[in-house]
PDB file of C-alpha atoms in Angstrom:
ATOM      1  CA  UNK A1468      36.044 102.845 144.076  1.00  0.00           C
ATOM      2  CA  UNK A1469      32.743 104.359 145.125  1.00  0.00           C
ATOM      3  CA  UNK A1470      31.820 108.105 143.068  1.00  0.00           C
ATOM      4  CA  UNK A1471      31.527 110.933 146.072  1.00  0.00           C
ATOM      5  CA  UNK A1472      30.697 114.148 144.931  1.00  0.00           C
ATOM      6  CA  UNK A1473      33.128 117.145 144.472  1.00  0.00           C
ATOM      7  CA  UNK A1474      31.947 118.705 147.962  1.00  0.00           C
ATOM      8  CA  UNK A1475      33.314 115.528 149.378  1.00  0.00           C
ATOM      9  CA  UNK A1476      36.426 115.340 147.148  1.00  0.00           C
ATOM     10  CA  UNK A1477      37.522 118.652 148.427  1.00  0.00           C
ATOM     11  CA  UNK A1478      36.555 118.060 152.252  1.00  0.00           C
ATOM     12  CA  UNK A1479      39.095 115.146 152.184  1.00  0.00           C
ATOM     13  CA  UNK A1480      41.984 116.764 150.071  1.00  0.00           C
ATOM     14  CA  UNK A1481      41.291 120.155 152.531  1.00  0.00           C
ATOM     15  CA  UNK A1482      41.417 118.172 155.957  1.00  0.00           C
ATOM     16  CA  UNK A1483      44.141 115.880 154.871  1.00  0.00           C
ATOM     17  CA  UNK A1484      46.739 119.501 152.979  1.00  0.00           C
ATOM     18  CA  UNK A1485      45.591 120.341 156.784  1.00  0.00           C
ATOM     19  CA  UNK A1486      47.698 117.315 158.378  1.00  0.00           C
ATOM     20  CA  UNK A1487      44.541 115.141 159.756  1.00  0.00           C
ATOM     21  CA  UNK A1488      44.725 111.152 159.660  1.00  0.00           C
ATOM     22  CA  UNK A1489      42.863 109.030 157.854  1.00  0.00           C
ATOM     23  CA  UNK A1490      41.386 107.440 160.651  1.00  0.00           C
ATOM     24  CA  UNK A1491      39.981 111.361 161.204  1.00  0.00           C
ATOM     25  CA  UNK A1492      39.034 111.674 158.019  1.00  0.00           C
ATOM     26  CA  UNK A1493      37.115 108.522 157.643  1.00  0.00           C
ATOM     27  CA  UNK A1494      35.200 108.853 161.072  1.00  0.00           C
ATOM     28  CA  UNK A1495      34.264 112.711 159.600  1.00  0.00           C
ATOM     29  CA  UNK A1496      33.054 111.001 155.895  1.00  0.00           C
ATOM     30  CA  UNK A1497      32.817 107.762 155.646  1.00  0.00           C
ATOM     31  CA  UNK A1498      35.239 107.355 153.200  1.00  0.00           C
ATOM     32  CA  UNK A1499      38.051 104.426 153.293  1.00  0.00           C
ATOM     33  CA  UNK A1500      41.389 105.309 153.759  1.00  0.00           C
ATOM     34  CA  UNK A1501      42.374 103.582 150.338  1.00  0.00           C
ATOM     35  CA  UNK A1502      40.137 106.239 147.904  1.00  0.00           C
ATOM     36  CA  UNK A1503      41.364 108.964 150.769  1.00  0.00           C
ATOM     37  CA  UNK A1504      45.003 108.309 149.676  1.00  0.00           C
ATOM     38  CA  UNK A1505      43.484 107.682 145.733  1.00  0.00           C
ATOM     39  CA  UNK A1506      41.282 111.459 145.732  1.00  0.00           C
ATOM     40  CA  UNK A1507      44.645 113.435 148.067  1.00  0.00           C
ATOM     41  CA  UNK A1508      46.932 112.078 145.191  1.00  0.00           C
ATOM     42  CA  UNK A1509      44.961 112.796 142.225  1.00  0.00           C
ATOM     43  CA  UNK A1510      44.813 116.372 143.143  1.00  0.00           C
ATOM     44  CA  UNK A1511      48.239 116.727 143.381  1.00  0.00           C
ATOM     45  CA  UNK A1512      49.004 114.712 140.487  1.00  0.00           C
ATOM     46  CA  UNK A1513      46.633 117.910 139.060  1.00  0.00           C
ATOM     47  CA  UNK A1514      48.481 120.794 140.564  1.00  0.00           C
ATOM     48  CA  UNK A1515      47.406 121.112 143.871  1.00  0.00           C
ATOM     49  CA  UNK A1516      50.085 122.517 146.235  1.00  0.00           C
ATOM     50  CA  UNK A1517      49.442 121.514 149.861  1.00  0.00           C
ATOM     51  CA  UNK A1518      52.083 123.618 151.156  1.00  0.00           C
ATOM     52  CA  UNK A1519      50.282 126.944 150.158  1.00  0.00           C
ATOM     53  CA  UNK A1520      48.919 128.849 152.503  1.00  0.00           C
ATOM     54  CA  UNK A1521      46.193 129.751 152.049  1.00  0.00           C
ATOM     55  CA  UNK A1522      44.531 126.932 150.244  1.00  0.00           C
ATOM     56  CA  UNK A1523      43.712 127.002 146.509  1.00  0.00           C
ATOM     57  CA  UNK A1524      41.926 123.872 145.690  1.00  0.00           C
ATOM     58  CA  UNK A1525      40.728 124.265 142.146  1.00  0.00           C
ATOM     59  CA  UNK A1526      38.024 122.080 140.605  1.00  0.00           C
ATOM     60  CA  UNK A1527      40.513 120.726 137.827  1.00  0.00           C
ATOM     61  CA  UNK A1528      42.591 119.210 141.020  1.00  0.00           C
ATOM     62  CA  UNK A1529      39.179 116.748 142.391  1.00  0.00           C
ATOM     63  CA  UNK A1530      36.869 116.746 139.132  1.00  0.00           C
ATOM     64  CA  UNK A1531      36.040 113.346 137.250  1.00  0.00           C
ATOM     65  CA  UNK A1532      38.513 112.343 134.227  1.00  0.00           C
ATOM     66  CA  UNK A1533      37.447 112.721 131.099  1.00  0.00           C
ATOM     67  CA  UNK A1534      35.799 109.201 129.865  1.00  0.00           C
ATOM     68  CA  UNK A1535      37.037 107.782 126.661  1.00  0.00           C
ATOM     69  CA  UNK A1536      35.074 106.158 124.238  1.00  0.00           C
ATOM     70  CA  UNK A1537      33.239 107.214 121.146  1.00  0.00           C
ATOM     71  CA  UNK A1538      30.460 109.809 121.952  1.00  0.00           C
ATOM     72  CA  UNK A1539      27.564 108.986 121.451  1.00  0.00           C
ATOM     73  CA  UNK A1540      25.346 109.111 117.670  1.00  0.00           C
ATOM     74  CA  UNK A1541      22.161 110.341 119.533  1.00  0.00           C
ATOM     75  CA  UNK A1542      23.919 112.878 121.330  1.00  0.00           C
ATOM     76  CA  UNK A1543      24.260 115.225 117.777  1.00  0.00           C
ATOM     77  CA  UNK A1544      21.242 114.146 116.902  1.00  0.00           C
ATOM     78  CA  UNK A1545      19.368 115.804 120.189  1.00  0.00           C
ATOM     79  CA  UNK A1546      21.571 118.766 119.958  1.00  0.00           C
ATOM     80  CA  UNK A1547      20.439 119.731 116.445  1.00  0.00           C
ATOM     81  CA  UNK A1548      16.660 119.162 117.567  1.00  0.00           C
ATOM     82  CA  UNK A1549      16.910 121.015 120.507  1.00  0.00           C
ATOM     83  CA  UNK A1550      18.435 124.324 118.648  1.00  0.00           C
ATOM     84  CA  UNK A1551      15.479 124.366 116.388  1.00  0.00           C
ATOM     85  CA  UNK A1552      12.795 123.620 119.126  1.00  0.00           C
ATOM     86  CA  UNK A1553      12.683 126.835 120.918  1.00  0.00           C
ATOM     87  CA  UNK A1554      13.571 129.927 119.129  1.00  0.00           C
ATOM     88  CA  UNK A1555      13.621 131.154 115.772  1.00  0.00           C
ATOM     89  CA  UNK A1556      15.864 133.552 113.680  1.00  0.00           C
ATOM     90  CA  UNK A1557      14.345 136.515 115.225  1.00  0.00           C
ATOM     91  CA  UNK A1558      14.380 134.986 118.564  1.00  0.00           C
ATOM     92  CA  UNK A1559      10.605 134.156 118.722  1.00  0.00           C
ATOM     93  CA  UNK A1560       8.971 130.568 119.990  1.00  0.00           C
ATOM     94  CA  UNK A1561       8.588 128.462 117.198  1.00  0.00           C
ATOM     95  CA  UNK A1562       4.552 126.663 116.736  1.00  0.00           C
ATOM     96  CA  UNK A1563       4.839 123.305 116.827  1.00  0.00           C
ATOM     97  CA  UNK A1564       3.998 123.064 112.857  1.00  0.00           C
ATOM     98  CA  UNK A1565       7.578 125.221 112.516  1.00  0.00           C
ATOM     99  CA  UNK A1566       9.284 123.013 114.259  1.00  0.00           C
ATOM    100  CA  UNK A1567       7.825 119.621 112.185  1.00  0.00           C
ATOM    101  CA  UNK A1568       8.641 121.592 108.738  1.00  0.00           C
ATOM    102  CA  UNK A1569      12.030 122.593 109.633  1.00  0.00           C
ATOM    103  CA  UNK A1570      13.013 119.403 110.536  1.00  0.00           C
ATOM    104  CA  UNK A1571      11.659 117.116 107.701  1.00  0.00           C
ATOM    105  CA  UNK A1572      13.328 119.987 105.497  1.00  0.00           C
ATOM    106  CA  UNK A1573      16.470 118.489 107.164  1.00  0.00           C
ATOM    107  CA  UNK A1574      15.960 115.340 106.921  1.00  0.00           C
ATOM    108  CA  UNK A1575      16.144 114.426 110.101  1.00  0.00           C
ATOM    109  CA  UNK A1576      12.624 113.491 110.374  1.00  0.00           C
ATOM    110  CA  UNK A1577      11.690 111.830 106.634  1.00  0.00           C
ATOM    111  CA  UNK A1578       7.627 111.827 107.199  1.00  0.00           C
ATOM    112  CA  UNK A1579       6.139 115.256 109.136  1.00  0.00           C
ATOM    113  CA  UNK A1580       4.923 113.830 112.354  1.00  0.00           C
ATOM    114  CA  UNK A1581       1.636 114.348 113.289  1.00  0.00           C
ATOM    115  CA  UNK A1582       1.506 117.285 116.230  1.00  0.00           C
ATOM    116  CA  UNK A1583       0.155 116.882 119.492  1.00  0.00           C
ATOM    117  CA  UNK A1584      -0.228 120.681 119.617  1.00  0.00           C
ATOM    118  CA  UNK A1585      -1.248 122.005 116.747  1.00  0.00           C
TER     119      UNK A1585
END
């Protein structure tokens, strides 16, 4: 099944709550009548009454499941550079020679890298 976006996902669960066909739908998106029926039931399966008036589609009801799997390693990683790039304690912008001696302190970086910058 092809990704559409949520704008899309919410057209099709709006026009169909609102009793159009299919056939309507698809000639409005593009979308086959198969992931029509697939994105309309997922949002109901997530709460989404089409009998209230007026509508309250929520993003819960047409968002992307969660994806399982093990997160990634590099993801941490990034996270803890990027909290020590900008800012400082008193929320000033770190030099670039901060930013190499906080993270060899760390450990994340074992050698100081030379800076570009500096």
């Amino acid at each position: 099944m092809p990704v559409y976006n949520l704008a899309t996902r919410a057209l099709i669960v709006a026009y169909k709550a609102d009793g159009k066909s299919n056939h309507d739908i698809t000639e409005m998106t593009g979308v086959e009548k198969r992931t029509i029926n697939s994105i309309y039931a997922r949002a109901i399966e997530r709460g989404f009454d089409p009998a209230l008036r007026p509508l309250k589609l929520e993003n819960k009801h047409i968002e992307d499941a969660p994806r399982s799997g093990r997160p990634s390693k590099e993801q941490k990683a990034s996270e803890k550079v990027e909290n020590h790039v900008r800012r400082d304690l008193y929320d000033r912008e770190k030099t670039c020679a901060d930013i190499v001696g906080d993270l060899s302190q760390e450990t994340l970086i074992n050698q100081p890298l030379p800076c570009r910058d500096c």
